[in-house]
Every structure is written in structure tokens, then in C-alpha cells.
mmCIF file with all atom_site columns, C-alpha atoms in Angstrom:
data_model
loop_
_atom_site.group_PDB
_atom_site.id
_atom_site.type_symbol
_atom_site.label_atom_id
_atom_site.label_alt_id
_atom_site.label_comp_id
_atom_site.label_asym_id
_atom_site.label_entity_id
_atom_site.label_seq_id
_atom_site.pdbx_PDB_ins_code
_atom_site.Cartn_x
_atom_site.Cartn_y
_atom_site.Cartn_z
_atom_site.occupancy
_atom_site.B_iso_or_equiv
_atom_site.pdbx_formal_charge
_atom_site.auth_seq_id
_atom_site.auth_comp_id
_atom_site.auth_asym_id
_atom_site.auth_atom_id
_atom_site.pdbx_PDB_model_num
ATOM 1   C CA . UNK X 1 1   ? -29.779 21.480 156.324 1.00 91.00 ? 9   UNK X CA 1
ATOM 2   C CA . UNK X 1 2   ? -29.063 18.905 153.631 1.00 95.00 ? 10  UNK X CA 1
ATOM 3   C CA . UNK X 1 3   ? -26.208 18.932 151.314 1.00 96.00 ? 11  UNK X CA 1
ATOM 4   C CA . UNK X 1 4   ? -28.577 19.668 148.241 1.00 95.00 ? 12  UNK X CA 1
ATOM 5   C CA . UNK X 1 5   ? -29.771 22.685 150.215 1.00 96.00 ? 13  UNK X CA 1
ATOM 6   C CA . UNK X 1 6   ? -26.175 23.774 150.805 1.00 95.00 ? 14  UNK X CA 1
ATOM 7   C CA . UNK X 1 7   ? -25.115 23.439 147.074 1.00 96.00 ? 15  UNK X CA 1
ATOM 8   C CA . UNK X 1 8   ? -24.285 26.906 145.656 1.00 95.00 ? 16  UNK X CA 1
ATOM 9   C CA . UNK X 1 9   ? -23.112 25.409 142.177 1.00 95.00 ? 17  UNK X CA 1
ATOM 10  C CA . UNK X 1 10  ? -20.334 27.666 141.734 1.00 94.00 ? 18  UNK X CA 1
ATOM 11  C CA . UNK X 1 11  ? -18.137 25.241 139.444 1.00 96.00 ? 19  UNK X CA 1
ATOM 12  C CA . UNK X 1 12  ? -18.893 23.898 135.920 1.00 96.00 ? 20  UNK X CA 1
ATOM 13  C CA . UNK X 1 13  ? -18.784 20.489 134.794 1.00 97.00 ? 21  UNK X CA 1
ATOM 14  C CA . UNK X 1 14  ? -16.788 18.520 132.518 1.00 98.00 ? 22  UNK X CA 1
ATOM 15  C CA . UNK X 1 15  ? -17.447 15.616 130.185 1.00 98.00 ? 23  UNK X CA 1
ATOM 16  C CA . UNK X 1 16  ? -15.558 12.877 128.790 1.00 97.00 ? 24  UNK X CA 1
ATOM 17  C CA . UNK X 1 17  ? -15.370 14.516 125.252 1.00 97.00 ? 25  UNK X CA 1
ATOM 18  C CA . UNK X 1 18  ? -13.771 17.724 126.625 1.00 98.00 ? 26  UNK X CA 1
ATOM 19  C CA . UNK X 1 19  ? -10.266 18.187 126.049 1.00 98.00 ? 27  UNK X CA 1
ATOM 20  C CA . UNK X 1 20  ? -7.347  18.904 128.244 1.00 98.00 ? 28  UNK X CA 1
ATOM 21  C CA . UNK X 1 21  ? -7.123  22.668 127.202 1.00 97.00 ? 29  UNK X CA 1
ATOM 22  C CA . UNK X 1 22  ? -11.010 23.101 127.830 1.00 98.00 ? 30  UNK X CA 1
ATOM 23  C CA . UNK X 1 23  ? -10.471 21.674 131.279 1.00 98.00 ? 31  UNK X CA 1
ATOM 24  C CA . UNK X 1 24  ? -7.424  23.619 132.157 1.00 98.00 ? 32  UNK X CA 1
ATOM 25  C CA . UNK X 1 25  ? -9.041  26.944 131.123 1.00 98.00 ? 33  UNK X CA 1
ATOM 26  C CA . UNK X 1 26  ? -12.102 26.330 133.141 1.00 98.00 ? 34  UNK X CA 1
ATOM 27  C CA . UNK X 1 27  ? -10.076 25.259 136.125 1.00 97.00 ? 35  UNK X CA 1
ATOM 28  C CA . UNK X 1 28  ? -8.122  28.678 135.769 1.00 97.00 ? 36  UNK X CA 1
ATOM 29  C CA . UNK X 1 29  ? -11.140 30.724 135.103 1.00 97.00 ? 37  UNK X CA 1
ATOM 30  C CA . UNK X 1 30  ? -12.843 29.458 138.111 1.00 96.00 ? 38  UNK X CA 1
ATOM 31  C CA . UNK X 1 31  ? -9.614  29.044 140.398 1.00 95.00 ? 39  UNK X CA 1
ATOM 32  C CA . UNK X 1 32  ? -10.427 25.529 140.795 1.00 95.00 ? 40  UNK X CA 1
ATOM 33  C CA . UNK X 1 33  ? -7.864  22.537 141.386 1.00 96.00 ? 41  UNK X CA 1
ATOM 34  C CA . UNK X 1 34  ? -10.755 19.870 140.868 1.00 97.00 ? 42  UNK X CA 1
ATOM 35  C CA . UNK X 1 35  ? -13.716 19.955 138.647 1.00 97.00 ? 43  UNK X CA 1
ATOM 36  C CA . UNK X 1 36  ? -16.394 17.235 138.369 1.00 98.00 ? 44  UNK X CA 1
ATOM 37  C CA . UNK X 1 37  ? -17.006 15.160 135.218 1.00 98.00 ? 45  UNK X CA 1
ATOM 38  C CA . UNK X 1 38  ? -20.354 13.764 134.244 1.00 98.00 ? 46  UNK X CA 1
ATOM 39  C CA . UNK X 1 39  ? -21.730 11.580 131.350 1.00 96.00 ? 47  UNK X CA 1
ATOM 40  C CA . UNK X 1 40  ? -25.327 11.990 130.668 1.00 92.00 ? 48  UNK X CA 1
ATOM 41  C CA . UNK X 1 41  ? -25.749 13.627 134.079 1.00 92.00 ? 49  UNK X CA 1
ATOM 42  C CA . UNK X 1 42  ? -24.189 10.716 135.754 1.00 97.00 ? 50  UNK X CA 1
ATOM 43  C CA . UNK X 1 43  ? -21.375 11.466 138.058 1.00 98.00 ? 51  UNK X CA 1
ATOM 44  C CA . UNK X 1 44  ? -18.082 9.910  137.151 1.00 98.00 ? 52  UNK X CA 1
ATOM 45  C CA . UNK X 1 45  ? -15.530 11.694 139.454 1.00 97.00 ? 53  UNK X CA 1
ATOM 46  C CA . UNK X 1 46  ? -13.369 14.502 140.252 1.00 97.00 ? 54  UNK X CA 1
ATOM 47  C CA . UNK X 1 47  ? -10.668 15.494 137.783 1.00 97.00 ? 55  UNK X CA 1
ATOM 48  C CA . UNK X 1 48  ? -7.389  17.163 139.658 1.00 97.00 ? 56  UNK X CA 1
ATOM 49  C CA . UNK X 1 49  ? -5.706  19.611 137.539 1.00 97.00 ? 57  UNK X CA 1
ATOM 50  C CA . UNK X 1 50  ? -2.471  17.936 138.688 1.00 96.00 ? 58  UNK X CA 1
ATOM 51  C CA . UNK X 1 51  ? -3.324  14.946 136.516 1.00 96.00 ? 59  UNK X CA 1
ATOM 52  C CA . UNK X 1 52  ? -3.882  16.877 133.281 1.00 97.00 ? 60  UNK X CA 1
ATOM 53  C CA . UNK X 1 53  ? -1.350  19.977 133.791 1.00 96.00 ? 61  UNK X CA 1
ATOM 54  C CA . UNK X 1 54  ? 1.781   18.189 132.302 1.00 95.00 ? 62  UNK X CA 1
ATOM 55  C CA . UNK X 1 55  ? -0.246  16.787 129.100 1.00 95.00 ? 63  UNK X CA 1
ATOM 56  C CA . UNK X 1 56  ? 1.832   18.030 126.132 1.00 94.00 ? 64  UNK X CA 1
ATOM 57  C CA . UNK X 1 57  ? -1.257  17.396 123.706 1.00 96.00 ? 65  UNK X CA 1
ATOM 58  C CA . UNK X 1 58  ? -3.936  19.611 125.134 1.00 95.00 ? 66  UNK X CA 1
ATOM 59  C CA . UNK X 1 59  ? -6.339  18.224 122.662 1.00 97.00 ? 67  UNK X CA 1
ATOM 60  C CA . UNK X 1 60  ? -6.596  14.810 124.384 1.00 97.00 ? 68  UNK X CA 1
ATOM 61  C CA . UNK X 1 61  ? -9.617  13.848 125.641 1.00 97.00 ? 69  UNK X CA 1
ATOM 62  C CA . UNK X 1 62  ? -10.540 13.531 129.320 1.00 98.00 ? 70  UNK X CA 1
ATOM 63  C CA . UNK X 1 63  ? -11.909 9.851  128.925 1.00 97.00 ? 71  UNK X CA 1
ATOM 64  C CA . UNK X 1 64  ? -8.128  9.028  128.654 1.00 96.00 ? 72  UNK X CA 1
ATOM 65  C CA . UNK X 1 65  ? -7.727  10.127 132.428 1.00 97.00 ? 73  UNK X CA 1
ATOM 66  C CA . UNK X 1 66  ? -10.927 8.362  133.765 1.00 96.00 ? 74  UNK X CA 1
ATOM 67  C CA . UNK X 1 67  ? -8.980  5.979  135.683 1.00 96.00 ? 75  UNK X CA 1
ATOM 68  C CA . UNK X 1 68  ? -7.491  8.839  137.636 1.00 96.00 ? 76  UNK X CA 1
ATOM 69  C CA . UNK X 1 69  ? -10.984 10.347 138.668 1.00 97.00 ? 77  UNK X CA 1
ATOM 70  C CA . UNK X 1 70  ? -11.519 10.678 142.380 1.00 96.00 ? 78  UNK X CA 1
ATOM 71  C CA . UNK X 1 71  ? -14.949 9.093  142.837 1.00 94.00 ? 79  UNK X CA 1
ATOM 72  C CA . UNK X 1 72  ? -16.065 11.017 145.936 1.00 93.00 ? 80  UNK X CA 1
ATOM 73  C CA . UNK X 1 73  ? -19.522 12.414 146.394 1.00 96.00 ? 81  UNK X CA 1
ATOM 74  C CA . UNK X 1 74  ? -22.135 12.899 148.906 1.00 96.00 ? 82  UNK X CA 1
ATOM 75  C CA . UNK X 1 75  ? -25.728 11.794 148.854 1.00 96.00 ? 83  UNK X CA 1
ATOM 76  C CA . UNK X 1 76  ? -28.269 14.968 148.192 1.00 96.00 ? 84  UNK X CA 1
ATOM 77  C CA . UNK X 1 77  ? -30.329 13.863 151.329 1.00 95.00 ? 85  UNK X CA 1
ATOM 78  C CA . UNK X 1 78  ? -27.517 13.580 153.768 1.00 95.00 ? 86  UNK X CA 1
ATOM 79  C CA . UNK X 1 79  ? -26.935 16.118 156.670 1.00 94.00 ? 87  UNK X CA 1
ATOM 80  C CA . UNK X 1 80  ? -24.674 18.848 155.379 1.00 92.00 ? 88  UNK X CA 1
ATOM 81  C CA . UNK X 1 81  ? -21.934 17.802 158.323 1.00 91.00 ? 89  UNK X CA 1
ATOM 82  C CA . UNK X 1 82  ? -21.440 14.603 155.988 1.00 91.00 ? 90  UNK X CA 1
ATOM 83  C CA . UNK X 1 83  ? -19.982 16.926 153.257 1.00 93.00 ? 91  UNK X CA 1
ATOM 84  C CA . UNK X 1 84  ? -17.063 17.807 155.582 1.00 91.00 ? 92  UNK X CA 1
ATOM 85  C CA . UNK X 1 85  ? -15.858 14.016 155.452 1.00 89.00 ? 93  UNK X CA 1
ATOM 86  C CA . UNK X 1 86  ? -15.455 14.261 152.023 1.00 90.00 ? 94  UNK X CA 1
ATOM 87  C CA . UNK X 1 87  ? -13.578 17.518 152.354 1.00 91.00 ? 95  UNK X CA 1
ATOM 88  C CA . UNK X 1 88  ? -11.371 16.106 154.999 1.00 90.00 ? 96  UNK X CA 1
ATOM 89  C CA . UNK X 1 89  ? -10.317 13.174 153.007 1.00 91.00 ? 97  UNK X CA 1
ATOM 90  C CA . UNK X 1 90  ? -9.586  14.601 149.668 1.00 90.00 ? 98  UNK X CA 1
ATOM 91  C CA . UNK X 1 91  ? -9.030  18.712 150.473 1.00 90.00 ? 99  UNK X CA 1
ATOM 92  C CA . UNK X 1 92  ? -11.113 19.372 147.371 1.00 92.00 ? 100 UNK X CA 1
ATOM 93  C CA . UNK X 1 93  ? -12.483 22.785 146.405 1.00 93.00 ? 101 UNK X CA 1
ATOM 94  C CA . UNK X 1 94  ? -15.790 21.151 145.353 1.00 95.00 ? 102 UNK X CA 1
ATOM 95  C CA . UNK X 1 95  ? -18.067 18.391 146.902 1.00 96.00 ? 103 UNK X CA 1
ATOM 96  C CA . UNK X 1 96  ? -20.378 16.672 144.385 1.00 97.00 ? 104 UNK X CA 1
ATOM 97  C CA . UNK X 1 97  ? -24.028 16.025 145.479 1.00 97.00 ? 105 UNK X CA 1
ATOM 98  C CA . UNK X 1 98  ? -25.586 12.972 143.972 1.00 97.00 ? 106 UNK X CA 1
ATOM 99  C CA . UNK X 1 99  ? -29.120 11.151 143.856 1.00 97.00 ? 107 UNK X CA 1
ATOM 100 C CA . UNK X 1 100 ? -29.777 7.546  144.532 1.00 96.00 ? 108 UNK X CA 1
ATOM 101 C CA . UNK X 1 101 ? -28.955 7.119  140.638 1.00 96.00 ? 109 UNK X CA 1
ATOM 102 C CA . UNK X 1 102 ? -25.713 8.637  140.753 1.00 97.00 ? 110 UNK X CA 1
ATOM 103 C CA . UNK X 1 103 ? -26.739 11.602 138.918 1.00 97.00 ? 111 UNK X CA 1
ATOM 104 C CA . UNK X 1 104 ? -25.197 14.803 139.756 1.00 97.00 ? 112 UNK X CA 1
ATOM 105 C CA . UNK X 1 105 ? -27.812 17.231 141.609 1.00 97.00 ? 113 UNK X CA 1
ATOM 106 C CA . UNK X 1 106 ? -25.266 19.992 142.523 1.00 96.00 ? 114 UNK X CA 1
ATOM 107 C CA . UNK X 1 107 ? -21.968 21.075 143.993 1.00 97.00 ? 115 UNK X CA 1
ATOM 108 C CA . UNK X 1 108 ? -20.916 22.501 147.060 1.00 97.00 ? 116 UNK X CA 1
ATOM 109 C CA . UNK X 1 109 ? -18.154 24.860 147.310 1.00 95.00 ? 117 UNK X CA 1
ATOM 110 C CA . UNK X 1 110 ? -15.395 24.453 150.263 1.00 92.00 ? 118 UNK X CA 1
ATOM 111 C CA . UNK X 1 111 ? -16.402 28.273 150.976 1.00 92.00 ? 119 UNK X CA 1
ATOM 112 C CA . UNK X 1 112 ? -20.070 27.326 151.349 1.00 94.00 ? 120 UNK X CA 1
ATOM 113 C CA . UNK X 1 113 ? -19.172 24.606 153.610 1.00 94.00 ? 121 UNK X CA 1
ATOM 114 C CA . UNK X 1 114 ? -16.816 26.355 155.864 1.00 91.00 ? 122 UNK X CA 1
ATOM 115 C CA . UNK X 1 115 ? -19.290 29.064 156.231 1.00 90.00 ? 123 UNK X CA 1
ATOM 116 C CA . UNK X 1 116 ? -22.064 26.574 157.054 1.00 91.00 ? 124 UNK X CA 1
ATOM 117 C CA . UNK X 1 117 ? -19.843 24.919 159.736 1.00 87.00 ? 125 UNK X CA 1
ATOM 118 C CA . UNK X 1 118 ? -19.291 28.360 160.988 1.00 81.00 ? 126 UNK X CA 1
ATOM 119 C CA . UNK X 1 119 ? -22.667 29.042 161.490 1.00 81.00 ? 127 UNK X CA 1
ATOM 120 C CA . UNK X 1 120 ? -23.318 25.617 162.956 1.00 80.00 ? 128 UNK X CA 1
ATOM 121 C CA . UNK X 1 121 ? -20.868 26.066 165.890 1.00 72.00 ? 129 UNK X CA 1
ATOM 122 C CA . UNK X 1 122 ? -22.162 29.575 166.641 1.00 65.00 ? 130 UNK X CA 1
ATOM 123 C CA . UNK X 1 123 ? -19.366 31.421 165.786 1.00 64.00 ? 131 UNK X CA 1
ATOM 124 C CA . UNK X 1 124 ? -21.321 34.355 164.563 1.00 63.00 ? 132 UNK X CA 1
ATOM 125 C CA . UNK X 1 125 ? -23.642 34.239 167.898 1.00 65.00 ? 133 UNK X CA 1
ATOM 126 C CA . UNK X 1 126 ? -23.342 36.802 170.569 1.00 72.00 ? 134 UNK X CA 1
ATOM 127 C CA . UNK X 1 127 ? -21.857 35.444 173.782 1.00 84.00 ? 135 UNK X CA 1
ATOM 128 C CA . UNK X 1 128 ? -18.825 33.706 175.508 1.00 91.00 ? 136 UNK X CA 1
ATOM 129 C CA . UNK X 1 129 ? -16.724 30.646 174.592 1.00 91.00 ? 137 UNK X CA 1
ATOM 130 C CA . UNK X 1 130 ? -15.732 28.257 177.177 1.00 95.00 ? 138 UNK X CA 1
ATOM 131 C CA . UNK X 1 131 ? -13.485 25.295 176.645 1.00 96.00 ? 139 UNK X CA 1
ATOM 132 C CA . UNK X 1 132 ? -13.081 22.389 179.111 1.00 97.00 ? 140 UNK X CA 1
ATOM 133 C CA . UNK X 1 133 ? -10.934 19.395 179.546 1.00 97.00 ? 141 UNK X CA 1
ATOM 134 C CA . UNK X 1 134 ? -12.055 16.547 181.377 1.00 96.00 ? 142 UNK X CA 1
ATOM 135 C CA . UNK X 1 135 ? -11.898 12.552 181.745 1.00 95.00 ? 143 UNK X CA 1
ATOM 136 C CA . UNK X 1 136 ? -14.291 10.876 179.409 1.00 95.00 ? 144 UNK X CA 1
ATOM 137 C CA . UNK X 1 137 ? -15.668 9.027  182.409 1.00 94.00 ? 145 UNK X CA 1
ATOM 138 C CA . UNK X 1 138 ? -16.667 12.424 184.074 1.00 94.00 ? 146 UNK X CA 1
ATOM 139 C CA . UNK X 1 139 ? -18.377 13.849 181.211 1.00 96.00 ? 147 UNK X CA 1
ATOM 140 C CA . UNK X 1 140 ? -21.932 14.767 182.133 1.00 95.00 ? 148 UNK X CA 1
ATOM 141 C CA . UNK X 1 141 ? -23.950 17.036 180.177 1.00 95.00 ? 149 UNK X CA 1
ATOM 142 C CA . UNK X 1 142 ? -26.761 17.762 182.799 1.00 96.00 ? 150 UNK X CA 1
ATOM 143 C CA . UNK X 1 143 ? -24.184 18.846 185.244 1.00 97.00 ? 151 UNK X CA 1
ATOM 144 C CA . UNK X 1 144 ? -22.271 21.143 183.016 1.00 97.00 ? 152 UNK X CA 1
ATOM 145 C CA . UNK X 1 145 ? -25.773 22.622 181.737 1.00 97.00 ? 153 UNK X CA 1
ATOM 146 C CA . UNK X 1 146 ? -26.765 23.037 185.399 1.00 96.00 ? 154 UNK X CA 1
ATOM 147 C CA . UNK X 1 147 ? -23.640 24.898 186.249 1.00 96.00 ? 155 UNK X CA 1
ATOM 148 C CA . UNK X 1 148 ? -24.142 27.193 182.972 1.00 96.00 ? 156 UNK X CA 1
ATOM 149 C CA . UNK X 1 149 ? -27.848 27.926 183.974 1.00 96.00 ? 157 UNK X CA 1
ATOM 150 C CA . UNK X 1 150 ? -26.908 28.617 187.619 1.00 94.00 ? 158 UNK X CA 1
ATOM 151 C CA . UNK X 1 151 ? -25.874 32.166 186.300 1.00 93.00 ? 159 UNK X CA 1
ATOM 152 C CA . UNK X 1 152 ? -29.002 32.571 184.117 1.00 94.00 ? 160 UNK X CA 1
ATOM 153 C CA . UNK X 1 153 ? -27.072 31.709 180.861 1.00 94.00 ? 161 UNK X CA 1
ATOM 154 C CA . UNK X 1 154 ? -27.941 29.236 178.200 1.00 94.00 ? 162 UNK X CA 1
ATOM 155 C CA . UNK X 1 155 ? -25.532 26.647 176.018 1.00 94.00 ? 163 UNK X CA 1
ATOM 156 C CA . UNK X 1 156 ? -26.188 27.798 172.511 1.00 90.00 ? 164 UNK X CA 1
ATOM 157 C CA . UNK X 1 157 ? -23.759 25.320 171.160 1.00 89.00 ? 165 UNK X CA 1
ATOM 158 C CA . UNK X 1 158 ? -21.978 22.207 172.717 1.00 92.00 ? 166 UNK X CA 1
ATOM 159 C CA . UNK X 1 159 ? -19.263 20.300 170.877 1.00 90.00 ? 167 UNK X CA 1
ATOM 160 C CA . UNK X 1 160 ? -17.234 17.144 172.143 1.00 93.00 ? 168 UNK X CA 1
ATOM 161 C CA . UNK X 1 161 ? -13.995 16.460 170.622 1.00 92.00 ? 169 UNK X CA 1
ATOM 162 C CA . UNK X 1 162 ? -11.238 14.053 171.463 1.00 92.00 ? 170 UNK X CA 1
ATOM 163 C CA . UNK X 1 163 ? -8.258  15.273 173.766 1.00 92.00 ? 171 UNK X CA 1
ATOM 164 C CA . UNK X 1 164 ? -4.653  14.635 172.601 1.00 90.00 ? 172 UNK X CA 1
ATOM 165 C CA . UNK X 1 165 ? -4.368  13.025 176.036 1.00 92.00 ? 173 UNK X CA 1
ATOM 166 C CA . UNK X 1 166 ? -5.738  9.430  176.154 1.00 93.00 ? 174 UNK X CA 1
ATOM 167 C CA . UNK X 1 167 ? -9.033  8.786  177.984 1.00 93.00 ? 175 UNK X CA 1
ATOM 168 C CA . UNK X 1 168 ? -9.711  13.046 177.958 1.00 96.00 ? 176 UNK X CA 1
ATOM 169 C CA . UNK X 1 169 ? -12.314 14.884 176.273 1.00 97.00 ? 177 UNK X CA 1
ATOM 170 C CA . UNK X 1 170 ? -12.375 18.613 175.037 1.00 97.00 ? 178 UNK X CA 1
ATOM 171 C CA . UNK X 1 171 ? -15.760 20.387 175.594 1.00 96.00 ? 179 UNK X CA 1
ATOM 172 C CA . UNK X 1 172 ? -16.492 23.577 173.879 1.00 94.00 ? 180 UNK X CA 1
ATOM 173 C CA . UNK X 1 173 ? -19.357 25.554 175.033 1.00 94.00 ? 181 UNK X CA 1
ATOM 174 C CA . UNK X 1 174 ? -20.850 28.664 173.325 1.00 91.00 ? 182 UNK X CA 1
ATOM 175 C CA . UNK X 1 175 ? -23.073 30.707 175.617 1.00 93.00 ? 183 UNK X CA 1
ATOM 176 C CA . UNK X 1 176 ? -25.618 33.599 175.134 1.00 91.00 ? 184 UNK X CA 1
ATOM 177 C CA . UNK X 1 177 ? -23.895 35.931 177.622 1.00 90.00 ? 185 UNK X CA 1
ATOM 178 C CA . UNK X 1 178 ? -20.277 37.421 177.766 1.00 89.00 ? 186 UNK X CA 1
ATOM 179 C CA . UNK X 1 179 ? -20.158 38.065 181.378 1.00 91.00 ? 187 UNK X CA 1
ATOM 180 C CA . UNK X 1 180 ? -19.113 34.696 182.666 1.00 93.00 ? 188 UNK X CA 1
ATOM 181 C CA . UNK X 1 181 ? -16.806 35.172 185.526 1.00 92.00 ? 189 UNK X CA 1
ATOM 182 C CA . UNK X 1 182 ? -19.300 33.475 187.754 1.00 94.00 ? 190 UNK X CA 1
ATOM 183 C CA . UNK X 1 183 ? -19.663 30.461 185.560 1.00 95.00 ? 191 UNK X CA 1
ATOM 184 C CA . UNK X 1 184 ? -15.962 30.062 185.226 1.00 95.00 ? 192 UNK X CA 1
ATOM 185 C CA . UNK X 1 185 ? -15.610 30.402 189.088 1.00 94.00 ? 193 UNK X CA 1
ATOM 186 C CA . UNK X 1 186 ? -18.331 27.724 189.382 1.00 96.00 ? 194 UNK X CA 1
ATOM 187 C CA . UNK X 1 187 ? -16.611 25.237 186.954 1.00 96.00 ? 195 UNK X CA 1
ATOM 188 C CA . UNK X 1 188 ? -13.225 25.505 188.833 1.00 95.00 ? 196 UNK X CA 1
ATOM 189 C CA . UNK X 1 189 ? -15.277 25.172 192.157 1.00 95.00 ? 197 UNK X CA 1
ATOM 190 C CA . UNK X 1 190 ? -16.461 21.631 190.758 1.00 95.00 ? 198 UNK X CA 1
ATOM 191 C CA . UNK X 1 191 ? -12.711 20.899 189.704 1.00 95.00 ? 199 UNK X CA 1
ATOM 192 C CA . UNK X 1 192 ? -13.444 21.301 186.083 1.00 96.00 ? 200 UNK X CA 1
ATOM 193 C CA . UNK X 1 193 ? -10.098 22.508 184.015 1.00 96.00 ? 201 UNK X CA 1
ATOM 194 C CA . UNK X 1 194 ? -10.739 25.507 181.952 1.00 96.00 ? 202 UNK X CA 1
ATOM 195 C CA . UNK X 1 195 ? -8.403  25.523 179.225 1.00 94.00 ? 203 UNK X CA 1
ATOM 196 C CA . UNK X 1 196 ? -10.053 28.572 177.449 1.00 93.00 ? 204 UNK X CA 1
ATOM 197 C CA . UNK X 1 197 ? -12.486 31.179 177.613 1.00 92.00 ? 205 UNK X CA 1
ATOM 198 C CA . UNK X 1 198 ? -13.401 34.549 175.911 1.00 87.00 ? 206 UNK X CA 1
ATOM 199 C CA . UNK X 1 199 ? -15.766 36.785 177.226 1.00 77.00 ? 207 UNK X CA 1
ATOM 200 C CA . UNK X 1 200 ? -16.124 39.902 179.564 1.00 64.00 ? 208 UNK X CA 1
ATOM 201 C CA . UNK X 1 201 ? -14.616 39.147 183.183 1.00 52.00 ? 209 UNK X CA 1
ATOM 202 C CA . UNK X 1 202 ? -17.315 40.920 185.262 1.00 46.00 ? 210 UNK X CA 1
ATOM 203 C CA . UNK X 1 203 ? -15.291 40.374 188.415 1.00 46.00 ? 211 UNK X CA 1
ATOM 204 C CA . UNK X 1 204 ? -12.446 42.495 187.027 1.00 47.00 ? 212 UNK X CA 1
ATOM 205 C CA . UNK X 1 205 ? -14.899 45.457 185.905 1.00 49.00 ? 213 UNK X CA 1
ATOM 206 C CA . UNK X 1 206 ? -16.513 45.227 189.560 1.00 49.00 ? 214 UNK X CA 1
ATOM 207 C CA . UNK X 1 207 ? -12.921 45.311 191.016 1.00 49.00 ? 215 UNK X CA 1
ATOM 208 C CA . UNK X 1 208 ? -12.163 48.371 188.679 1.00 52.00 ? 216 UNK X CA 1
ATOM 209 C CA . UNK X 1 209 ? -15.186 50.097 189.814 1.00 53.00 ? 217 UNK X CA 1
ATOM 210 C CA . UNK X 1 210 ? -14.846 49.609 193.430 1.00 54.00 ? 218 UNK X CA 1
ATOM 211 C CA . UNK X 1 211 ? -11.266 50.927 192.861 1.00 49.00 ? 219 UNK X CA 1
ATOM 212 C CA . UNK X 1 212 ? -12.241 54.057 191.276 1.00 60.00 ? 220 UNK X CA 1
ATOM 213 C CA . UNK X 1 213 ? -14.974 54.596 193.794 1.00 57.00 ? 221 UNK X CA 1
ATOM 214 C CA . UNK X 1 214 ? -12.398 54.305 196.753 1.00 53.00 ? 222 UNK X CA 1
ATOM 215 C CA . UNK X 1 215 ? -9.968  56.474 194.889 1.00 55.00 ? 223 UNK X CA 1
ATOM 216 C CA . UNK X 1 216 ? -12.925 59.068 194.472 1.00 60.00 ? 224 UNK X CA 1
ATOM 217 C CA . UNK X 1 217 ? -13.562 58.815 198.229 1.00 52.00 ? 225 UNK X CA 1
ATOM 218 C CA . UNK X 1 218 ? -10.165 59.426 199.291 1.00 53.00 ? 226 UNK X CA 1
ATOM 219 C CA . UNK X 1 219 ? -10.054 62.598 197.009 1.00 58.00 ? 227 UNK X CA 1
ATOM 220 C CA . UNK X 1 220 ? -12.985 63.988 199.056 1.00 52.00 ? 228 UNK X CA 1
#
């Protein structure tokens, strides 16, 4: 998915000739702390509410604040994950999408970006989640995948992120099944550190069933 495909265009644009009063009114109406400013469809930057909220003369035009604009945007052809970089750097409610001529093609709201990231990470998929911790030198996708497939499961999503400890990685696995006791046991047998998991513990279910069967037998 490109950034342009993700654009939801929820927020209006401002122009240099607009007044502070108009900008503040739009920001209030759309619950936006930032809005894009354009001139002849060319993106000039993001205007922050904090830069104009204390202006006493509400008829002052936005061109006065042009040096304060945040020139942050993402190319329309970039993969949508690039938009997360802009969001993380500036914490804006809107990410402008531009073309090669710096023309504003659309905007991505922070809500649309978060939803896309959630779907990309597989959070809406059925299945279990496993988090492993390991040294960088030991990371091998083939071995991890082999362990998962040994119990008939499939990795739907795999994410690698730095661990706070030097030289360590955190591996997050989203699987297509919830019964993961055998997979957890195999990881631990291969001396992987399983720091977190969510799913149904089949072993516990089997123990419960066996216990109930034993109690029923003793009652006979």
C-alpha cells in the first residue's frame, strides 16, 4: 500500500492569505493541532496551533508565520510505513502526501496510519502471539520457521526489533493457530527465551480433561 492509497483526506488545507481566526476555527472544528498550508496546490508546510493560539490580532494572515511551518511530508509513491517516520518525528495529527513537484496530493490522519499499522502487524488475525529474546548472532529465520511448522502452524507476521540489552533482539511472531503449547515447549527445548505469549495452552486443557476423567472414574 502506498501513502497515497492510505490518504483519507479528513483535514482541510490552509492558504497563506487565510487569517489566524480562520485557521483556529478549522483546527477547533476538526480537532486538529496541525493543518497543512498550500499555495497554488504546492505544499508549504504544517502550521501548528501552538504557533498562532496566542496571537492577539486574529486578522493577521498566516504568511506571517511561514518561518514556523514544519516542512514534513511523504512522497505519494512511498510504502505507507514511511509515513510512520514522519508521525514519530513530529507527532502530528496529519501526514501530508506530496508528488515529485511538491504538490499536495492528500493527507493521512494519524488514526488511518495507526489502523494500517495494526492490520500490517496482524493484530486482527486469528491466532497466537509469541515474543522471543535472543542474541543477534543466533537469529535464524529458517530455524524459527521450522519450529513453528513442526506443529503444523504458519507464521503470519514476523517482526524484528532491537532489545534494550546490547546485542539482543526481540522477535515477535503472529501465528495462525492458538494452541501453541507444543511450539512453546519446542522453543524452550532449543533454549530460546520466550518472554511473552498469548494463546490456548493445549497441555493445560489436556491435564484438566485427564483430571476430570480420573475423578469420574473414581466416582464409579
